[in-house]
CSV table of C-alpha atoms in Angstrom, one decimal:
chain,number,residue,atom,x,y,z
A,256,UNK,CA,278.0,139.6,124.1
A,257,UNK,CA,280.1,141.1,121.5
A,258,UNK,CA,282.0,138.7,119.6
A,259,UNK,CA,280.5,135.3,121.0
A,260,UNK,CA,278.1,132.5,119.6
A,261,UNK,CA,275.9,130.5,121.2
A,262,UNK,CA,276.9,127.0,119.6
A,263,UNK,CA,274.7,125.2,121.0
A,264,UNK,CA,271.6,125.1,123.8
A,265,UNK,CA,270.0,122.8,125.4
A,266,UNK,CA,267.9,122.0,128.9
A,267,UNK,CA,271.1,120.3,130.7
A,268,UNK,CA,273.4,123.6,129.4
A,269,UNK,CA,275.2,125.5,126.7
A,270,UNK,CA,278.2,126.5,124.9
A,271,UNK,CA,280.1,129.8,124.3
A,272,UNK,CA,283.0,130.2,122.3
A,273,UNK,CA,284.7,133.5,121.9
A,274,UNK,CA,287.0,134.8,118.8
A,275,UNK,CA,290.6,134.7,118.8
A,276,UNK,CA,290.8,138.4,120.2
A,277,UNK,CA,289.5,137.7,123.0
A,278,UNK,CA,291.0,137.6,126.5
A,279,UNK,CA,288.4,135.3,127.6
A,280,UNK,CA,288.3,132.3,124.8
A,281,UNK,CA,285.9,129.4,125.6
A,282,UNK,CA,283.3,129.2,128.6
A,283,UNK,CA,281.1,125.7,128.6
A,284,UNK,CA,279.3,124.2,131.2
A,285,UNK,CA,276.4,122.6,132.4
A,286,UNK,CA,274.2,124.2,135.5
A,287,UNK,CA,273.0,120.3,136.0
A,288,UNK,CA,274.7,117.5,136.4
A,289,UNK,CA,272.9,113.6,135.5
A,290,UNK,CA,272.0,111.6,138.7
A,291,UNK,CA,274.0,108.8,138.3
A,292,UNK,CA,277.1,111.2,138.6
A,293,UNK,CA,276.1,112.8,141.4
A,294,UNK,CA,276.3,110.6,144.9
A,295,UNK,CA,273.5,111.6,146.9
A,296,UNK,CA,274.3,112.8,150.8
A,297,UNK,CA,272.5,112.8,153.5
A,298,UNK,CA,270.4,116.2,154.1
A,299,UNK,CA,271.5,118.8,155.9
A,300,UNK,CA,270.3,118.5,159.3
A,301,UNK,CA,268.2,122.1,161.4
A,302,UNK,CA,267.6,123.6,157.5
A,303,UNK,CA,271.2,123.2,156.7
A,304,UNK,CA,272.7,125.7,159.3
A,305,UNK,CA,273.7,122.5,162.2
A,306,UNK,CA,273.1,125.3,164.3
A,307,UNK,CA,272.8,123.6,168.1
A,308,UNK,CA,273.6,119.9,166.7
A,309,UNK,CA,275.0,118.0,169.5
A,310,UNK,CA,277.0,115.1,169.4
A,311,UNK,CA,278.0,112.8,172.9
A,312,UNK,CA,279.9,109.9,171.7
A,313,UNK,CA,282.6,107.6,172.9
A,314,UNK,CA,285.4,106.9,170.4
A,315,UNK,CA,285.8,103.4,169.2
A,316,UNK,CA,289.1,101.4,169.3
A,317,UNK,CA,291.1,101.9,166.5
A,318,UNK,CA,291.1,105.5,166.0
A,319,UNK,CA,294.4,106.2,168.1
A,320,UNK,CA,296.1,109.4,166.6
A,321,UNK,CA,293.0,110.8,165.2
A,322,UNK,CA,292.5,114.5,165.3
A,323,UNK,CA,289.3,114.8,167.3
A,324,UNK,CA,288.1,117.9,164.5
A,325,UNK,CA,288.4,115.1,161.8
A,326,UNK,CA,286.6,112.5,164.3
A,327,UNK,CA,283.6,114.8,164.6
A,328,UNK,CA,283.1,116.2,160.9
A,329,UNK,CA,283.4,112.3,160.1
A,330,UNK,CA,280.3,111.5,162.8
A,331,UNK,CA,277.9,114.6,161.4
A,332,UNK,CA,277.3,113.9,158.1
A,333,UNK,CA,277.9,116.7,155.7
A,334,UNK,CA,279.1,119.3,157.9
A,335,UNK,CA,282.8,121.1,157.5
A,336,UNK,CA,285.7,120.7,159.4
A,337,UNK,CA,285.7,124.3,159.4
A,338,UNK,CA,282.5,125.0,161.3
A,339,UNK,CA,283.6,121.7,163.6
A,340,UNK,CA,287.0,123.6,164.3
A,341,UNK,CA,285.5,126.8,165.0
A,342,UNK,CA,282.7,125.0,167.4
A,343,UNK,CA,286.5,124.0,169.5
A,344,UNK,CA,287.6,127.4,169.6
A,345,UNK,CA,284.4,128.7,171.2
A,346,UNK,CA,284.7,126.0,174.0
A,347,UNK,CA,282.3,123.7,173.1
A,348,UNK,CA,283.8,120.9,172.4
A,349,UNK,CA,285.1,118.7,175.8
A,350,UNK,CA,287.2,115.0,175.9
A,351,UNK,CA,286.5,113.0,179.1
A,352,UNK,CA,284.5,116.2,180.6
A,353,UNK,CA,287.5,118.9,179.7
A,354,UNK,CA,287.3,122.0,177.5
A,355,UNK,CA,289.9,121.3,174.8
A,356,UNK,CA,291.2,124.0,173.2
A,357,UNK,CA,293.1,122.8,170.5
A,358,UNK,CA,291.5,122.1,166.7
A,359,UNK,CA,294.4,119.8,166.1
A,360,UNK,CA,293.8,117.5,169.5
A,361,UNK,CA,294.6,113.8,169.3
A,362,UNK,CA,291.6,111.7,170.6
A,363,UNK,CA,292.2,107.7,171.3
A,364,UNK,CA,289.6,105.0,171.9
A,365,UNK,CA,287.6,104.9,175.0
A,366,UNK,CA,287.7,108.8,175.1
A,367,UNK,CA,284.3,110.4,175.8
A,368,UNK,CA,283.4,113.3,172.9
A,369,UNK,CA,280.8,115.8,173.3
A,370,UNK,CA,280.0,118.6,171.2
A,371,UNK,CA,277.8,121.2,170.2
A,372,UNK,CA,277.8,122.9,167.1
A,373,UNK,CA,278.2,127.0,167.2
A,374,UNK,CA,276.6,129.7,165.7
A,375,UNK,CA,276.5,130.7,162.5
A,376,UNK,CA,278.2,134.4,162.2
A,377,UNK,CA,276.7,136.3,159.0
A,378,UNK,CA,279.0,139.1,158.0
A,379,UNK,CA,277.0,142.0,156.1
A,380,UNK,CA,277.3,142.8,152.5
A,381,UNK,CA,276.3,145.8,150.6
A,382,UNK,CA,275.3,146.0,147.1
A,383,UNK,CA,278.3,148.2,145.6
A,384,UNK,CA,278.0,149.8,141.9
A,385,UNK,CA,281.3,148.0,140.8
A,386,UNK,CA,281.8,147.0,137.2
A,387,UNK,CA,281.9,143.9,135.7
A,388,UNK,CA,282.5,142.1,132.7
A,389,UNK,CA,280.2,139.5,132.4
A,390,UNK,CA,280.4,136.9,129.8
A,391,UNK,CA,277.4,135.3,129.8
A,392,UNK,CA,274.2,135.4,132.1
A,393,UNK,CA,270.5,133.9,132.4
A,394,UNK,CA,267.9,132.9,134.7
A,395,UNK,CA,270.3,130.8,136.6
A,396,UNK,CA,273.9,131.2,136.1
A,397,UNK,CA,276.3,134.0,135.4
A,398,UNK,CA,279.9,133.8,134.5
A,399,UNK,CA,282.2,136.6,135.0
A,400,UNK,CA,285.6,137.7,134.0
A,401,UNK,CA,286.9,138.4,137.2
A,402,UNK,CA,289.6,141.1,137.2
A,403,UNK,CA,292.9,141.0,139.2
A,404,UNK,CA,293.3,142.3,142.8
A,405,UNK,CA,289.5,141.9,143.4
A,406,UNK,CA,288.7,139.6,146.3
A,407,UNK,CA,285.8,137.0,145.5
A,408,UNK,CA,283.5,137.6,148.8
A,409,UNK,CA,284.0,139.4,152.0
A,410,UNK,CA,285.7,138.5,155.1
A,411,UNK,CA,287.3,140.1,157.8
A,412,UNK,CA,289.6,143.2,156.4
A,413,UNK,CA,287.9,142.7,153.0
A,414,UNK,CA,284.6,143.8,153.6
A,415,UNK,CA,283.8,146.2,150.7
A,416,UNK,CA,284.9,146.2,147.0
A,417,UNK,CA,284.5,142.3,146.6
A,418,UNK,CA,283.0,140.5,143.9
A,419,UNK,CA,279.6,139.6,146.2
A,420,UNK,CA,279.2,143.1,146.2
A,421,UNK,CA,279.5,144.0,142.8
A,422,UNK,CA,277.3,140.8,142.3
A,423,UNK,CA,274.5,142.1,144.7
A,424,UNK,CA,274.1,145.2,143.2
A,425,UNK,CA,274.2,143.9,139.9
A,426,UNK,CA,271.3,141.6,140.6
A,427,UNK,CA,269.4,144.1,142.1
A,428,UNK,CA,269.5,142.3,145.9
A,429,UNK,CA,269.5,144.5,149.1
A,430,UNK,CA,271.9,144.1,151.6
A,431,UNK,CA,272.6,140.0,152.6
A,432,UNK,CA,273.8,138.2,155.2
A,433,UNK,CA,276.9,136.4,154.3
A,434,UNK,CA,277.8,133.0,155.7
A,435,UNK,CA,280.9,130.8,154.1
A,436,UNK,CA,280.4,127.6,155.4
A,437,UNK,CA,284.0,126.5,154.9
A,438,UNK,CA,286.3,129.3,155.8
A,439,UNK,CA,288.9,130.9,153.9
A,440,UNK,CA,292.4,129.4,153.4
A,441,UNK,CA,294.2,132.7,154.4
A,442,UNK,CA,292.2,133.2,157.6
A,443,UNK,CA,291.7,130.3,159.1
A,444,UNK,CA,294.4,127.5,160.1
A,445,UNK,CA,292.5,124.2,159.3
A,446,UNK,CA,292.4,121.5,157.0
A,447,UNK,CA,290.0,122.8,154.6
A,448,UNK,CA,292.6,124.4,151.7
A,449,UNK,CA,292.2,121.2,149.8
A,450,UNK,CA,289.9,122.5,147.1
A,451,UNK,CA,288.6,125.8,145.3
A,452,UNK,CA,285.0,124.6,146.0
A,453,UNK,CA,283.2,127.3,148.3
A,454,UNK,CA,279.9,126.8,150.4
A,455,UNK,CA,279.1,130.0,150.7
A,456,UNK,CA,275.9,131.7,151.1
A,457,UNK,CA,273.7,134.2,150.8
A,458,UNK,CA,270.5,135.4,153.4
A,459,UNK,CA,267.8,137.9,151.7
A,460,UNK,CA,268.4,140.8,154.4
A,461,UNK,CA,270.4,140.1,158.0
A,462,UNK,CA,267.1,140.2,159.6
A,463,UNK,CA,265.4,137.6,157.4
A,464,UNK,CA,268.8,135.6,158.1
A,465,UNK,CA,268.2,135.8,162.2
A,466,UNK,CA,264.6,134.8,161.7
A,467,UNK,CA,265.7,131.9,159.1
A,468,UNK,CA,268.3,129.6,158.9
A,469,UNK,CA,267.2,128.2,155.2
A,470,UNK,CA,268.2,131.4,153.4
A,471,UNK,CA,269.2,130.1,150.1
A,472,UNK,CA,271.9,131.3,147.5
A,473,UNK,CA,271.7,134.4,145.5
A,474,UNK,CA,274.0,134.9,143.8
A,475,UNK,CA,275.9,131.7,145.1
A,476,UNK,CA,279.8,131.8,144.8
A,477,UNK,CA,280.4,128.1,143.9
A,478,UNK,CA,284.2,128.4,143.4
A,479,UNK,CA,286.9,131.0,143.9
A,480,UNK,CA,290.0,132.2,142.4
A,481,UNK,CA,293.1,134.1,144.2
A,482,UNK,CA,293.0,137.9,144.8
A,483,UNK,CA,295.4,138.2,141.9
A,484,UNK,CA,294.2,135.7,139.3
A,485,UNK,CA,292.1,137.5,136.6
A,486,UNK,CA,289.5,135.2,134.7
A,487,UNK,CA,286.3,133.1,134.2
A,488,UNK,CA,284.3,132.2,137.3
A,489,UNK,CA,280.9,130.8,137.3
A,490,UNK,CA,278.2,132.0,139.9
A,491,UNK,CA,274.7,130.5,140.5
A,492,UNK,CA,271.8,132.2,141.0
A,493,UNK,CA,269.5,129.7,142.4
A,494,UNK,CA,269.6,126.8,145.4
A,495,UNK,CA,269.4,124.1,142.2
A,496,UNK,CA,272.7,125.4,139.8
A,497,UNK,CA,274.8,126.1,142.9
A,498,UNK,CA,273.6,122.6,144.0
A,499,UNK,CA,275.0,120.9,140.6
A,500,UNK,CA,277.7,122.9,140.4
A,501,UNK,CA,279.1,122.5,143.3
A,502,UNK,CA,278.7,118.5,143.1
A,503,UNK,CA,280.5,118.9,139.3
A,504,UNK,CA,283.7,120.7,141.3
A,505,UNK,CA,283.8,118.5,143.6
A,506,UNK,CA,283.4,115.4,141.5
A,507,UNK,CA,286.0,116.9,139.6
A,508,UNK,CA,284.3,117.2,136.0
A,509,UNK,CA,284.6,121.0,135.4
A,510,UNK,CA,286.9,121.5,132.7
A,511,UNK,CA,289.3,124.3,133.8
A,512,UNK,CA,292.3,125.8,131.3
A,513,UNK,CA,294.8,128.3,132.7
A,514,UNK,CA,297.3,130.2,131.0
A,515,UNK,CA,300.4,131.8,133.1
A,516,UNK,CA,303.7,133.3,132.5
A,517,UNK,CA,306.7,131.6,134.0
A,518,UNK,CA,309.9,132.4,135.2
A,519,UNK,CA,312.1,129.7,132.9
A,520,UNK,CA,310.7,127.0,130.7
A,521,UNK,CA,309.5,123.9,132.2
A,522,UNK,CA,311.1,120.7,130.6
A,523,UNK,CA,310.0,118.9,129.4
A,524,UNK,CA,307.5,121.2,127.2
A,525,UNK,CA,304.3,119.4,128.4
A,526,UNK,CA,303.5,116.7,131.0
A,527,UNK,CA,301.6,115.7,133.7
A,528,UNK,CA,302.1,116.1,137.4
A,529,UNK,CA,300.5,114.2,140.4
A,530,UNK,CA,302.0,115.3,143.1
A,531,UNK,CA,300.1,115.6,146.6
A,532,UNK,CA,299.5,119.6,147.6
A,533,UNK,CA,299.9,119.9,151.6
A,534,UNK,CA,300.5,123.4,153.6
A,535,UNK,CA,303.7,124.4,153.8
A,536,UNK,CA,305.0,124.2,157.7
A,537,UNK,CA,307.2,127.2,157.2
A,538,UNK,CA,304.4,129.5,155.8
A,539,UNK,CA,300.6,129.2,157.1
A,540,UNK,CA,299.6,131.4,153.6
A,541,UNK,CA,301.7,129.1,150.9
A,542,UNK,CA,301.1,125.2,149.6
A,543,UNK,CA,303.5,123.3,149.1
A,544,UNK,CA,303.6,120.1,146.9
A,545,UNK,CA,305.1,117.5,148.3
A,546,UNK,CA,306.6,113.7,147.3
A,547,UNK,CA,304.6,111.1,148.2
A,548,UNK,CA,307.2,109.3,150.3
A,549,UNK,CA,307.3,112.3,152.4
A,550,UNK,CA,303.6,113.9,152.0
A,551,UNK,CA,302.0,114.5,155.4
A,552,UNK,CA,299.1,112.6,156.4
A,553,UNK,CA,297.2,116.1,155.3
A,554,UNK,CA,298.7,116.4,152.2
A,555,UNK,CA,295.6,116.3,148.7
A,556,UNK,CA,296.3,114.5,145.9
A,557,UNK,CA,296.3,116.9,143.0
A,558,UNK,CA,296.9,116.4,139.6
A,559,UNK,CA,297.6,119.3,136.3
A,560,UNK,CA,298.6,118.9,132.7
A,561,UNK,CA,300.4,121.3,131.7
A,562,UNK,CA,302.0,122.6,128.1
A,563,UNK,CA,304.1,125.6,126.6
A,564,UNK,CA,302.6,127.1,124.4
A,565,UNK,CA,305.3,129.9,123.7
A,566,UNK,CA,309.0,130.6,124.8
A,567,UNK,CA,310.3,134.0,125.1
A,568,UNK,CA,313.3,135.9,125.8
A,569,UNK,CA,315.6,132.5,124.6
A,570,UNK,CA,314.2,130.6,127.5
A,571,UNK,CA,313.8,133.9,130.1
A,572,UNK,CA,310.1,133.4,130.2
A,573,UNK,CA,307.5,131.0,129.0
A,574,UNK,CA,303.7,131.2,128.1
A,575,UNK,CA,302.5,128.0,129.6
A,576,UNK,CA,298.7,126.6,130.0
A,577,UNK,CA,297.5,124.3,132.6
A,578,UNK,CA,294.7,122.2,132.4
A,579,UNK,CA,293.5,121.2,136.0
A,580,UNK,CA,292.2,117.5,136.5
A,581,UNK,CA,291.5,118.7,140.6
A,582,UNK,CA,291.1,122.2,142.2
A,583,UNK,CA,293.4,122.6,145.0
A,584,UNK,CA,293.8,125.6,146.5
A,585,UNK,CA,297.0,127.1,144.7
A,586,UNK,CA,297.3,124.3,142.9
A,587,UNK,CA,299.4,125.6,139.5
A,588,UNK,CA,301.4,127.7,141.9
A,589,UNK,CA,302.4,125.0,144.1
A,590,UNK,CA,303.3,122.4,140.8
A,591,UNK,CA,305.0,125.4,138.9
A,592,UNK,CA,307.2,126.2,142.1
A,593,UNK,CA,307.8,122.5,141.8
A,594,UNK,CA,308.8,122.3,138.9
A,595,UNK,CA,311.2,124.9,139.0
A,596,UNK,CA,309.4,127.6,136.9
A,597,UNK,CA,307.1,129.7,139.4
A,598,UNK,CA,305.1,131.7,138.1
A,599,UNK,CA,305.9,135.4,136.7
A,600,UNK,CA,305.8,137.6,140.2
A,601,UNK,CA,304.5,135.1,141.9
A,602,UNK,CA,306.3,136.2,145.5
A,603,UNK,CA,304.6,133.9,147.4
A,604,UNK,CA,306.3,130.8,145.5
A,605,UNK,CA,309.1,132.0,144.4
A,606,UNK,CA,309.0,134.1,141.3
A,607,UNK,CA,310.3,137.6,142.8
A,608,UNK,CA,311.3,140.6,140.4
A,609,UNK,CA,315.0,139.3,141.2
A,610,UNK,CA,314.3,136.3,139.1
A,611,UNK,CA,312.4,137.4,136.7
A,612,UNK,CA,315.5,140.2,136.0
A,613,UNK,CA,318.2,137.5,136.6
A,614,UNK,CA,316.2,135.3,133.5
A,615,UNK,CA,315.4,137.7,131.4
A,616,UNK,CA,318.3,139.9,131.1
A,617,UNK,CA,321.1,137.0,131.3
A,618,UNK,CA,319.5,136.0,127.7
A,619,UNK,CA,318.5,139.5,126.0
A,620,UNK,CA,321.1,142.1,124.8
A,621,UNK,CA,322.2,144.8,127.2
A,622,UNK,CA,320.3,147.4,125.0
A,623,UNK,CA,317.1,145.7,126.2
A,624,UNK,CA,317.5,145.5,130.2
A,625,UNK,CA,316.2,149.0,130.9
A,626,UNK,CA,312.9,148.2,129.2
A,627,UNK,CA,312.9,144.4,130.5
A,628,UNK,CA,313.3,146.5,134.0
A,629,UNK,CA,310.3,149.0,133.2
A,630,UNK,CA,308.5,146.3,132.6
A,631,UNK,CA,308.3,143.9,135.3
A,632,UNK,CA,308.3,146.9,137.5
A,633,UNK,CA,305.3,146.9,136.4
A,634,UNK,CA,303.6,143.6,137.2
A,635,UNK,CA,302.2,143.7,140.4
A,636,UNK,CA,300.6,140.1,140.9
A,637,UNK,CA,301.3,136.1,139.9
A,638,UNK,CA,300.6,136.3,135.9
A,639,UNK,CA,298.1,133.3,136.0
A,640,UNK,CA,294.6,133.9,134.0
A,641,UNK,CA,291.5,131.3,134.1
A,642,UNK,CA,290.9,131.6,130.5
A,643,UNK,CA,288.6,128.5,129.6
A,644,UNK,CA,285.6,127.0,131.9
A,645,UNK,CA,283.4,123.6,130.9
């Protein structure tokens, strides 16, 4: 690890910081977390795959205009919405004795639920000789610097070239199993885009996952970034660090610092914003932050500080960093589109080639445009980088 130092170790974790020439600056965390921080949940029930788990229940009063996939996450401790939702499409979840069809069905009290939970379905990864720059690694964690346009782990369309598989042949594993317990936000229409969290897992071989349910992480992807976002993500490499650091996500105490490029200059220069993330209705792929007057009913509080660190071009562009206080998915996307300043090509929210031109070239001589013009032509994803990690 060229140009880091180990500041400090210790049995609950350890601290890097890089120099100032660095792309990737600071990377802290812990792989544990103490106990009174972390709630403790019921165990996952059939060695944590709910595999076969039924459920026959009659809906109590007072849950009128209640999505029955909500209802039945909420009566199986620990399990996703995502595994509930795909249990409906398969057909095997029936109200009053009928097939419903519908993830988004509204039950009522006095309605009759019965369901049984599907199948696992493991796609297959292959160790791939892919290379990566990792930033720090031991016995039980590794934290990479994850480069743009590579997808985290596989999924339909995106089965090779991923970060698992550069991951698998890096740690010397043979061809897994894959499993993500809570599908991904682009390919599945539910109500699990709330968070960056993943529970997503590994089996040692496809057959030892047919013959066992209980295959355990390794390496464990505990959270993700976006296809285009280049930077830090941590991975575990054993049951007990994805464990804690999945609970640390969730709870909300990772420390996460961001750095983008925007079209325009937020004002004012630094702030806070809590404003609720929901999907947008017009486009299944985008979030959308939302007032709280209006939010939906499936809109997730999310909160970002956020502060400009450098103005360019007389106000064309800025260099801005984000510190996240909860991991939404999108989340610094969805606030900088709110706040008028989406990110630099960011053409899912916003921040087309068009505005970055119109910006930049309104405030620079006309002896600059051509080379303004060469380069955005040249940027080719949303300029956001996860720089820091704690």
């Amino acid at each position: 690890m060229a140009g880091a130092s180990i500041s400090s170790i210790s049995t609950s974790g350890w601290l890097i910081r890089r120099n100032s020439k660095s792309r990737v600056s600071t990377v802290f965390f812990s792989s544990s977390a103490s106990r009174s921080s972390i709630p403790e949940r019921p165990p996952p029930q059939v060695g944590g795959n709910y595999s076969g788990i039924r459920l026959s229940e009659t809906v109590e009063l007072g849950f009128e205009k209640t999505r029955v996939d909500s209802w039945i996450s909420s009566r199986i401790p620990g399990i996703s919405r995502a595994r509930v939702q795909h249990s409906i499409r398969s057909g095997l979840v029936t109200v009053n004795g009928r097939i419903i069809e519908k993830v988004s069905h509204i039950i009522k009290g006095g309605d009759k639920v019965s369901c049984t939970v599907c199948q696992l379905e493991p796609l297959k990864a292959e160790p791939e000789e892919i290379p990566l720059n990792i930033v720090f690694e031991d016995e039980h964690v590794l934290v990479v610097n994850k480069p743009a346009h590579m997808v985290v782990h596989p999924a339909p369309g995106s089965a090779n070239g991923t970060l698992v598989n550069a991951l698998l042949n890096h740690c010397q594993l043979s061809a897994v199993a894959c499993v993500n317990r809570q599908s991904s936000f682009e390919t599945e229409d539910n109500d699990l885009f709330d968070n960056e969290v993943n529970d997503f897992y590994f089996g040692h071989s496809c057959e030892a996952f047919k013959q066992s349910s209980e295959a355990l992480v390794r390496p464990g992807i505990v959270h993700r970034l976006d296809k285009g976002t280049s930077g830090l993500l941590v991975v575990a490499k054993d049951e007990h660090s994805h464990k804690h650091l999945a609970e640390q996500f969730k709870l909300h105490t990772i420390y996460r610092l961001y750095v983008s490029l925007t079209s325009g200059v937020p004002s004012p220069s630094s702030g806070r914003i809590e404003i609720p993330i929901a999907r947008d209705c017009n486009n299944r792929t985008r979030m959308a932050a939302v007032s709280v007057s209006s939010s939906s009913r499936n809109a997730r509080y999310a909160a970002s500080r956020y502060k400009v660190v450098e103005v360019f071009a007389a106000g064309g562009s800025a260099l801005v960093q984000w510190r996240l206080e909860t991991g939404r998915t999108h989340q610094i996307r969805a606030h900088a589109k709110y706040l008028g300043i989406p990110l630099l090509c960011d053409e899912l929210y916003g921040g087309t080639e068009g505005l970055a031109l119109s910006l930049l070239k309104s405030r620079l001589p006309v002896n600059c445009h051509a080379l303004v013009s060469e380069m955005i032509s040249k940027l080719d994803r949303p300029c956001l980088h996860a720089q820091s990690l704690g």
